[in-house]
Amino acid sequence: MLLGGDRVRVEVHVGRGVEVELVEVSGTVAYAGRGRSASWDVAVRVDDDGLLVWDALPFVVADGADVDRRTDVRLGRSAVALLRETLVLGRTGERGGRLRSRTRATDETGAPRESPDAGGTPRQARELFVEDLDLGDDRALPGILGDARVVDSVLCLGARPPAAHAAAPSGPLRLDLDGPGAVVRHLGASTHDAGTDGVVTAWAAAVRGTRGLPDLGLPDHRTALLTTGA
């Protein structure tokens, strides 16, 4: 639950060579703020050779809500983040409030693993994905959302998923990034027809396969439960 005036910050840090899966127990609803805005910031850091899988549940922006949402992802060398983001404008029968959603992802390339203190070269950040969605009063115009109220996205950052997991022509759109990564996106009227439910599972299996990891899911002690509201 997110109310007007709330300022929420979620920080996720995956250590070197560690694999983490975040499982949400419920989605999040942002309610009308009576003239006050709310913010939801997520900062993700995945160290060298780490893997984060986060199949997030829907983030719903109810009528009257005004939300600024920001996601910042930083990847070390050979690190991968697999993230799902489902933005829903309005509950059933609602048009939904205002949402600005910004995402920026970078990785560290072309530098040795040693830190500068140990005599290595300072690492350089390369932008993998930068997006700014301003879904306000004009979002229904052609070329923005039209009559869609759901923006369902799956991001793979730090690795290029195999083409075999691309969506069918009638399904979600897949776009490969200039760097290592890809995004699958669906715009629709509801979360039930998104067609992206199997993408996270398929891409996670592909990433684990390239690392020589068995596709058996994560042990219980390595699965984190993250409550994001009711």
PDB file of C-alpha atoms in Angstrom:
ATOM      1  CA  MET A   1       0.000   0.000   0.000  1.00  0.00           C
ATOM      2  CA  LEU A   2       1.293   3.437  -0.978  1.00  0.00           C
ATOM      3  CA  LEU A   3      -0.395   6.614   0.256  1.00  0.00           C
ATOM      4  CA  GLY A   4       0.059  10.274  -0.599  1.00  0.00           C
ATOM      5  CA  GLY A   5       3.178  11.621   1.079  1.00  0.00           C
ATOM      6  CA  ASP A   6       4.827   8.192   1.371  1.00  0.00           C
ATOM      7  CA  ARG A   7       8.477   7.900   0.379  1.00  0.00           C
ATOM      8  CA  VAL A   8       9.480   4.255  -0.074  1.00  0.00           C
ATOM      9  CA  ARG A   9      12.997   3.102  -0.922  1.00  0.00           C
ATOM     10  CA  VAL A  10      13.909  -0.541  -1.557  1.00  0.00           C
ATOM     11  CA  GLU A  11      17.594  -1.504  -1.732  1.00  0.00           C
ATOM     12  CA  VAL A  12      18.732  -4.882  -3.070  1.00  0.00           C
ATOM     13  CA  HIS A  13      22.400  -5.911  -3.012  1.00  0.00           C
ATOM     14  CA  VAL A  14      23.459  -9.276  -4.445  1.00  0.00           C
ATOM     15  CA  GLY A  15      26.992 -10.277  -3.474  1.00  0.00           C
ATOM     16  CA  ARG A  16      29.725 -11.574  -5.733  1.00  0.00           C
ATOM     17  CA  GLY A  17      28.895 -14.960  -7.254  1.00  0.00           C
ATOM     18  CA  VAL A  18      25.566 -15.158  -5.400  1.00  0.00           C
ATOM     19  CA  GLU A  19      22.212 -16.070  -6.960  1.00  0.00           C
ATOM     20  CA  VAL A  20      19.113 -14.491  -5.401  1.00  0.00           C
ATOM     21  CA  GLU A  21      15.436 -14.735  -6.269  1.00  0.00           C
ATOM     22  CA  LEU A  22      12.969 -12.239  -4.772  1.00  0.00           C
ATOM     23  CA  VAL A  23       9.399 -13.473  -4.400  1.00  0.00           C
ATOM     24  CA  GLU A  24       6.686 -10.943  -3.573  1.00  0.00           C
ATOM     25  CA  VAL A  25       3.730 -12.124  -1.516  1.00  0.00           C
ATOM     26  CA  SER A  26       1.381  -9.416  -2.823  1.00  0.00           C
ATOM     27  CA  GLY A  27       1.234  -6.571  -5.292  1.00  0.00           C
ATOM     28  CA  THR A  28       1.173  -2.873  -4.438  1.00  0.00           C
ATOM     29  CA  VAL A  29      -1.661  -0.354  -4.760  1.00  0.00           C
ATOM     30  CA  ALA A  30      -0.995   3.390  -4.739  1.00  0.00           C
ATOM     31  CA  TYR A  31      -4.065   5.230  -3.450  1.00  0.00           C
ATOM     32  CA  ALA A  32      -5.304   8.796  -3.925  1.00  0.00           C
ATOM     33  CA  GLY A  33      -3.070  11.194  -2.038  1.00  0.00           C
ATOM     34  CA  ARG A  34      -5.448  14.148  -1.569  1.00  0.00           C
ATOM     35  CA  GLY A  35      -3.120  16.398  -3.475  1.00  0.00           C
ATOM     36  CA  ARG A  36       0.087  14.802  -2.192  1.00  0.00           C
ATOM     37  CA  SER A  37       2.401  12.739  -4.371  1.00  0.00           C
ATOM     38  CA  ALA A  38       4.221   9.547  -3.396  1.00  0.00           C
ATOM     39  CA  SER A  39       7.519   8.030  -4.484  1.00  0.00           C
ATOM     40  CA  TRP A  40       8.753   4.459  -4.903  1.00  0.00           C
ATOM     41  CA  ASP A  41      12.502   4.084  -5.437  1.00  0.00           C
ATOM     42  CA  VAL A  42      14.312   0.798  -6.068  1.00  0.00           C
ATOM     43  CA  ALA A  43      18.115   0.577  -6.040  1.00  0.00           C
ATOM     44  CA  VAL A  44      19.598  -2.717  -7.252  1.00  0.00           C
ATOM     45  CA  ARG A  45      23.271  -3.654  -7.107  1.00  0.00           C
ATOM     46  CA  VAL A  46      24.474  -7.035  -8.431  1.00  0.00           C
ATOM     47  CA  ASP A  47      28.182  -7.674  -7.889  1.00  0.00           C
ATOM     48  CA  ASP A  48      30.533  -9.629 -10.198  1.00  0.00           C
ATOM     49  CA  ASP A  49      29.105 -12.967 -11.405  1.00  0.00           C
ATOM     50  CA  GLY A  50      25.909 -12.456  -9.404  1.00  0.00           C
ATOM     51  CA  LEU A  51      22.355 -13.177 -10.561  1.00  0.00           C
ATOM     52  CA  LEU A  52      19.109 -11.534  -9.450  1.00  0.00           C
ATOM     53  CA  VAL A  53      15.690 -12.848 -10.524  1.00  0.00           C
ATOM     54  CA  TRP A  54      12.766 -10.630  -9.484  1.00  0.00           C
ATOM     55  CA  ASP A  55       9.367 -11.547 -10.935  1.00  0.00           C
ATOM     56  CA  ALA A  56       7.499  -8.641  -9.338  1.00  0.00           C
ATOM     57  CA  LEU A  57       3.736  -8.538  -8.890  1.00  0.00           C
ATOM     58  CA  PRO A  58       1.567  -5.705 -10.306  1.00  0.00           C
ATOM     59  CA  PHE A  59       1.986  -2.093  -9.204  1.00  0.00           C
ATOM     60  CA  VAL A  60      -1.484  -0.499  -9.389  1.00  0.00           C
ATOM     61  CA  VAL A  61      -2.037   3.265  -9.536  1.00  0.00           C
ATOM     62  CA  ALA A  62      -5.590   3.995  -8.373  1.00  0.00           C
ATOM     63  CA  ASP A  63      -7.673   7.044  -9.287  1.00  0.00           C
ATOM     64  CA  GLY A  64      -6.281  10.223  -7.751  1.00  0.00           C
ATOM     65  CA  ALA A  65      -2.823   8.806  -7.051  1.00  0.00           C
ATOM     66  CA  ASP A  66       0.307  10.688  -8.138  1.00  0.00           C
ATOM     67  CA  VAL A  67       3.373   8.432  -8.117  1.00  0.00           C
ATOM     68  CA  ASP A  68       7.007   8.947  -9.050  1.00  0.00           C
ATOM     69  CA  ARG A  69       8.636   5.546  -9.479  1.00  0.00           C
ATOM     70  CA  ARG A  70      12.358   5.106 -10.086  1.00  0.00           C
ATOM     71  CA  THR A  71      14.443   1.953 -10.623  1.00  0.00           C
ATOM     72  CA  ASP A  72      18.241   2.080 -10.720  1.00  0.00           C
ATOM     73  CA  VAL A  73      20.196  -1.095 -11.563  1.00  0.00           C
ATOM     74  CA  ARG A  74      23.992  -1.405 -11.362  1.00  0.00           C
ATOM     75  CA  LEU A  75      25.708  -4.571 -12.548  1.00  0.00           C
ATOM     76  CA  GLY A  76      29.244  -5.768 -11.924  1.00  0.00           C
ATOM     77  CA  ARG A  77      31.255  -7.829 -14.411  1.00  0.00           C
ATOM     78  CA  SER A  78      29.328 -10.849 -15.749  1.00  0.00           C
ATOM     79  CA  ALA A  79      26.400  -9.982 -13.463  1.00  0.00           C
ATOM     80  CA  VAL A  80      22.794 -10.446 -14.611  1.00  0.00           C
ATOM     81  CA  ALA A  81      19.505  -8.963 -13.413  1.00  0.00           C
ATOM     82  CA  LEU A  82      16.194 -10.381 -14.610  1.00  0.00           C
ATOM     83  CA  LEU A  83      13.333  -8.075 -13.624  1.00  0.00           C
ATOM     84  CA  ARG A  84       9.620  -7.931 -14.278  1.00  0.00           C
ATOM     85  CA  GLU A  85       7.599  -4.737 -13.907  1.00  0.00           C
ATOM     86  CA  THR A  86       3.823  -4.683 -14.331  1.00  0.00           C
ATOM     87  CA  LEU A  87       2.312  -1.204 -14.164  1.00  0.00           C
ATOM     88  CA  VAL A  88      -1.492  -1.066 -13.945  1.00  0.00           C
ATOM     89  CA  LEU A  89      -3.324   2.236 -14.342  1.00  0.00           C
ATOM     90  CA  GLY A  90      -6.445   2.025 -12.209  1.00  0.00           C
ATOM     91  CA  ARG A  91      -8.325  -0.714 -10.449  1.00  0.00           C
ATOM     92  CA  THR A  92     -11.316  -2.325 -12.152  1.00  0.00           C
ATOM     93  CA  GLY A  93     -13.558   0.426 -13.540  1.00  0.00           C
ATOM     94  CA  GLU A  94     -10.995   3.185 -12.909  1.00  0.00           C
ATOM     95  CA  ARG A  95      -8.917   5.273 -15.289  1.00  0.00           C
ATOM     96  CA  GLY A  96      -6.013   5.449 -12.864  1.00  0.00           C
ATOM     97  CA  GLY A  97      -3.894   8.285 -11.549  1.00  0.00           C
ATOM     98  CA  ARG A  98      -0.639   9.805 -12.751  1.00  0.00           C
ATOM     99  CA  LEU A  99       2.531   7.718 -12.917  1.00  0.00           C
ATOM    100  CA  ARG A 100       6.045   8.637 -13.908  1.00  0.00           C
ATOM    101  CA  SER A 101       8.290   5.582 -14.105  1.00  0.00           C
ATOM    102  CA  ARG A 102      12.023   5.941 -14.750  1.00  0.00           C
ATOM    103  CA  THR A 103      14.455   3.062 -15.196  1.00  0.00           C
ATOM    104  CA  ARG A 104      18.223   3.246 -15.621  1.00  0.00           C
ATOM    105  CA  ALA A 105      20.567   0.256 -15.815  1.00  0.00           C
ATOM    106  CA  THR A 106      24.360   0.266 -16.124  1.00  0.00           C
ATOM    107  CA  ASP A 107      27.085  -2.363 -16.098  1.00  0.00           C
ATOM    108  CA  GLU A 108      30.838  -2.233 -15.544  1.00  0.00           C
ATOM    109  CA  THR A 109      32.884  -3.228 -18.557  1.00  0.00           C
ATOM    110  CA  GLY A 110      36.454  -3.183 -19.781  1.00  0.00           C
ATOM    111  CA  ALA A 111      38.036  -3.051 -16.334  1.00  0.00           C
ATOM    112  CA  PRO A 112      39.841  -5.633 -14.191  1.00  0.00           C
ATOM    113  CA  ARG A 113      38.119  -7.190 -11.215  1.00  0.00           C
ATOM    114  CA  GLU A 114      40.566  -5.639  -8.753  1.00  0.00           C
ATOM    115  CA  SER A 115      39.499  -2.404  -7.110  1.00  0.00           C
ATOM    116  CA  PRO A 116      41.469   0.819  -7.699  1.00  0.00           C
ATOM    117  CA  ASP A 117      42.863   0.496  -4.171  1.00  0.00           C
ATOM    118  CA  ALA A 118      44.453  -2.806  -5.177  1.00  0.00           C
ATOM    119  CA  GLY A 119      46.147  -1.278  -8.194  1.00  0.00           C
ATOM    120  CA  GLY A 120      43.421  -1.974 -10.735  1.00  0.00           C
ATOM    121  CA  THR A 121      41.878   0.431 -13.212  1.00  0.00           C
ATOM    122  CA  PRO A 122      38.745   2.282 -12.063  1.00  0.00           C
ATOM    123  CA  ARG A 123      35.681   0.663 -13.563  1.00  0.00           C
ATOM    124  CA  GLN A 124      33.608   2.424 -16.170  1.00  0.00           C
ATOM    125  CA  ALA A 125      29.821   2.322 -16.214  1.00  0.00           C
ATOM    126  CA  ARG A 126      28.077   1.594 -19.506  1.00  0.00           C
ATOM    127  CA  GLU A 127      24.408   2.414 -19.937  1.00  0.00           C
ATOM    128  CA  LEU A 128      22.376  -0.664 -20.852  1.00  0.00           C
ATOM    129  CA  PHE A 129      18.837   0.676 -20.572  1.00  0.00           C
ATOM    130  CA  VAL A 130      17.418   4.163 -19.963  1.00  0.00           C
ATOM    131  CA  GLU A 131      13.685   4.856 -20.047  1.00  0.00           C
ATOM    132  CA  ASP A 132      11.374   7.610 -18.811  1.00  0.00           C
ATOM    133  CA  LEU A 133       7.633   6.904 -18.961  1.00  0.00           C
ATOM    134  CA  ASP A 134       5.440   9.900 -18.090  1.00  0.00           C
ATOM    135  CA  LEU A 135       1.953   8.419 -17.955  1.00  0.00           C
ATOM    136  CA  GLY A 136      -0.167  11.451 -17.172  1.00  0.00           C
ATOM    137  CA  ASP A 137      -3.267  12.956 -18.765  1.00  0.00           C
ATOM    138  CA  ASP A 138      -1.893  12.562 -22.296  1.00  0.00           C
ATOM    139  CA  ARG A 139      -1.219   8.837 -22.073  1.00  0.00           C
ATOM    140  CA  ALA A 140      -4.383   7.913 -24.008  1.00  0.00           C
ATOM    141  CA  LEU A 141      -3.136   9.713 -27.117  1.00  0.00           C
ATOM    142  CA  PRO A 142      -2.161   7.592 -30.141  1.00  0.00           C
ATOM    143  CA  GLY A 143       1.471   6.565 -30.011  1.00  0.00           C
ATOM    144  CA  ILE A 144       1.566   6.462 -26.208  1.00  0.00           C
ATOM    145  CA  LEU A 145      -0.808   3.952 -24.565  1.00  0.00           C
ATOM    146  CA  GLY A 146      -4.066   4.480 -26.419  1.00  0.00           C
ATOM    147  CA  ASP A 147      -6.750   2.481 -24.615  1.00  0.00           C
ATOM    148  CA  ALA A 148      -4.239   0.227 -22.824  1.00  0.00           C
ATOM    149  CA  ARG A 149      -4.019   0.426 -19.044  1.00  0.00           C
ATOM    150  CA  VAL A 150      -1.391  -2.270 -18.388  1.00  0.00           C
ATOM    151  CA  VAL A 151       2.311  -1.944 -19.205  1.00  0.00           C
ATOM    152  CA  ASP A 152       3.904  -5.339 -18.533  1.00  0.00           C
ATOM    153  CA  SER A 153       7.678  -5.546 -19.062  1.00  0.00           C
ATOM    154  CA  VAL A 154      10.374  -8.167 -18.530  1.00  0.00           C
ATOM    155  CA  LEU A 155      13.977  -6.949 -18.568  1.00  0.00           C
ATOM    156  CA  CYS A 156      17.066  -9.112 -18.904  1.00  0.00           C
ATOM    157  CA  LEU A 157      20.169  -7.033 -18.167  1.00  0.00           C
ATOM    158  CA  GLY A 158      23.724  -8.273 -18.523  1.00  0.00           C
ATOM    159  CA  ALA A 159      22.952 -11.228 -20.825  1.00  0.00           C
ATOM    160  CA  ARG A 160      21.236 -11.713 -24.177  1.00  0.00           C
ATOM    161  CA  PRO A 161      18.404 -14.269 -23.897  1.00  0.00           C
ATOM    162  CA  PRO A 162      18.286 -16.774 -26.769  1.00  0.00           C
ATOM    163  CA  ALA A 163      15.976 -16.029 -29.671  1.00  0.00           C
ATOM    164  CA  ALA A 164      14.079 -19.226 -28.918  1.00  0.00           C
ATOM    165  CA  HIS A 165      12.396 -17.399 -26.041  1.00  0.00           C
ATOM    166  CA  ALA A 166      11.165 -14.497 -28.147  1.00  0.00           C
ATOM    167  CA  ALA A 167       7.439 -13.890 -28.164  1.00  0.00           C
ATOM    168  CA  ALA A 168       5.165 -14.960 -31.017  1.00  0.00           C
ATOM    169  CA  PRO A 169       4.130 -12.267 -33.543  1.00  0.00           C
ATOM    170  CA  SER A 170       0.727 -11.928 -31.858  1.00  0.00           C
ATOM    171  CA  GLY A 171       2.211 -11.776 -28.371  1.00  0.00           C
ATOM    172  CA  PRO A 172       4.404  -9.329 -26.448  1.00  0.00           C
ATOM    173  CA  LEU A 173       7.047  -7.393 -28.346  1.00  0.00           C
ATOM    174  CA  ARG A 174      10.701  -8.309 -27.817  1.00  0.00           C
ATOM    175  CA  LEU A 175      13.473  -5.756 -28.324  1.00  0.00           C
ATOM    176  CA  ASP A 176      17.173  -6.555 -28.003  1.00  0.00           C
ATOM    177  CA  LEU A 177      19.278  -3.877 -26.337  1.00  0.00           C
ATOM    178  CA  ASP A 178      22.433  -2.470 -27.903  1.00  0.00           C
ATOM    179  CA  GLY A 179      24.402  -4.021 -25.042  1.00  0.00           C
ATOM    180  CA  PRO A 180      23.852  -7.445 -23.455  1.00  0.00           C
ATOM    181  CA  GLY A 181      20.164  -7.622 -22.675  1.00  0.00           C
ATOM    182  CA  ALA A 182      16.605  -7.598 -23.980  1.00  0.00           C
ATOM    183  CA  VAL A 183      13.135  -6.391 -23.039  1.00  0.00           C
ATOM    184  CA  VAL A 184       9.754  -7.982 -23.666  1.00  0.00           C
ATOM    185  CA  ARG A 185       6.763  -5.663 -23.349  1.00  0.00           C
ATOM    186  CA  HIS A 186       2.998  -5.957 -23.599  1.00  0.00           C
ATOM    187  CA  LEU A 187       0.422  -3.163 -23.611  1.00  0.00           C
ATOM    188  CA  GLY A 188      -3.101  -4.309 -22.856  1.00  0.00           C
ATOM    189  CA  ALA A 189      -6.360  -3.902 -21.003  1.00  0.00           C
ATOM    190  CA  SER A 190      -5.674  -6.430 -18.244  1.00  0.00           C
ATOM    191  CA  THR A 191      -2.877  -8.409 -16.641  1.00  0.00           C
ATOM    192  CA  HIS A 192      -4.504 -11.718 -17.619  1.00  0.00           C
ATOM    193  CA  ASP A 193      -3.800 -11.392 -21.344  1.00  0.00           C
ATOM    194  CA  ALA A 194      -0.222 -10.106 -21.097  1.00  0.00           C
ATOM    195  CA  GLY A 195       1.432 -13.318 -22.277  1.00  0.00           C
ATOM    196  CA  THR A 196       4.617 -12.585 -20.332  1.00  0.00           C
ATOM    197  CA  ASP A 197       4.136 -15.017 -17.434  1.00  0.00           C
ATOM    198  CA  GLY A 198       6.464 -17.635 -18.885  1.00  0.00           C
ATOM    199  CA  VAL A 199       9.176 -15.233 -20.033  1.00  0.00           C
ATOM    200  CA  VAL A 200      10.861 -14.808 -16.646  1.00  0.00           C
ATOM    201  CA  THR A 201      10.982 -18.573 -16.078  1.00  0.00           C
ATOM    202  CA  ALA A 202      12.333 -19.290 -19.568  1.00  0.00           C
ATOM    203  CA  TRP A 203      14.946 -16.552 -19.459  1.00  0.00           C
ATOM    204  CA  ALA A 204      16.069 -17.490 -15.947  1.00  0.00           C
ATOM    205  CA  ALA A 205      16.561 -21.093 -17.088  1.00  0.00           C
ATOM    206  CA  ALA A 206      18.565 -19.895 -20.090  1.00  0.00           C
ATOM    207  CA  VAL A 207      20.809 -17.675 -17.955  1.00  0.00           C
ATOM    208  CA  ARG A 208      21.402 -20.452 -15.430  1.00  0.00           C
ATOM    209  CA  GLY A 209      22.210 -22.822 -18.275  1.00  0.00           C
ATOM    210  CA  THR A 210      24.974 -20.575 -19.585  1.00  0.00           C
ATOM    211  CA  ARG A 211      26.453 -20.528 -16.088  1.00  0.00           C
ATOM    212  CA  GLY A 212      26.353 -24.300 -15.727  1.00  0.00           C
ATOM    213  CA  LEU A 213      23.671 -24.128 -13.031  1.00  0.00           C
ATOM    214  CA  PRO A 214      20.863 -26.723 -12.859  1.00  0.00           C
ATOM    215  CA  ASP A 215      17.381 -25.503 -13.706  1.00  0.00           C
ATOM    216  CA  LEU A 216      15.907 -26.627 -10.405  1.00  0.00           C
ATOM    217  CA  GLY A 217      14.952 -23.272  -8.940  1.00  0.00           C
ATOM    218  CA  LEU A 218      16.614 -21.879  -5.848  1.00  0.00           C
ATOM    219  CA  PRO A 219      17.008 -23.618  -2.482  1.00  0.00           C
ATOM    220  CA  ASP A 220      14.676 -22.288   0.200  1.00  0.00           C
ATOM    221  CA  HIS A 221      17.461 -20.613   2.142  1.00  0.00           C
ATOM    222  CA  ARG A 222      18.403 -18.564  -0.921  1.00  0.00           C
ATOM    223  CA  THR A 223      14.892 -17.330  -1.732  1.00  0.00           C
ATOM    224  CA  ALA A 224      13.978 -13.993  -0.163  1.00  0.00           C
ATOM    225  CA  LEU A 225      10.386 -12.977   0.543  1.00  0.00           C
ATOM    226  CA  LEU A 226       9.734  -9.290  -0.066  1.00  0.00           C
ATOM    227  CA  THR A 227       6.395  -7.832   1.021  1.00  0.00           C
ATOM    228  CA  THR A 228       5.467  -4.844  -1.112  1.00  0.00           C
ATOM    229  CA  GLY A 229       2.066  -3.950   0.249  1.00  0.00           C
ATOM    230  CA  ALA A 230      -1.518  -5.089   0.074  1.00  0.00           C
TER     231      ALA A 230
END
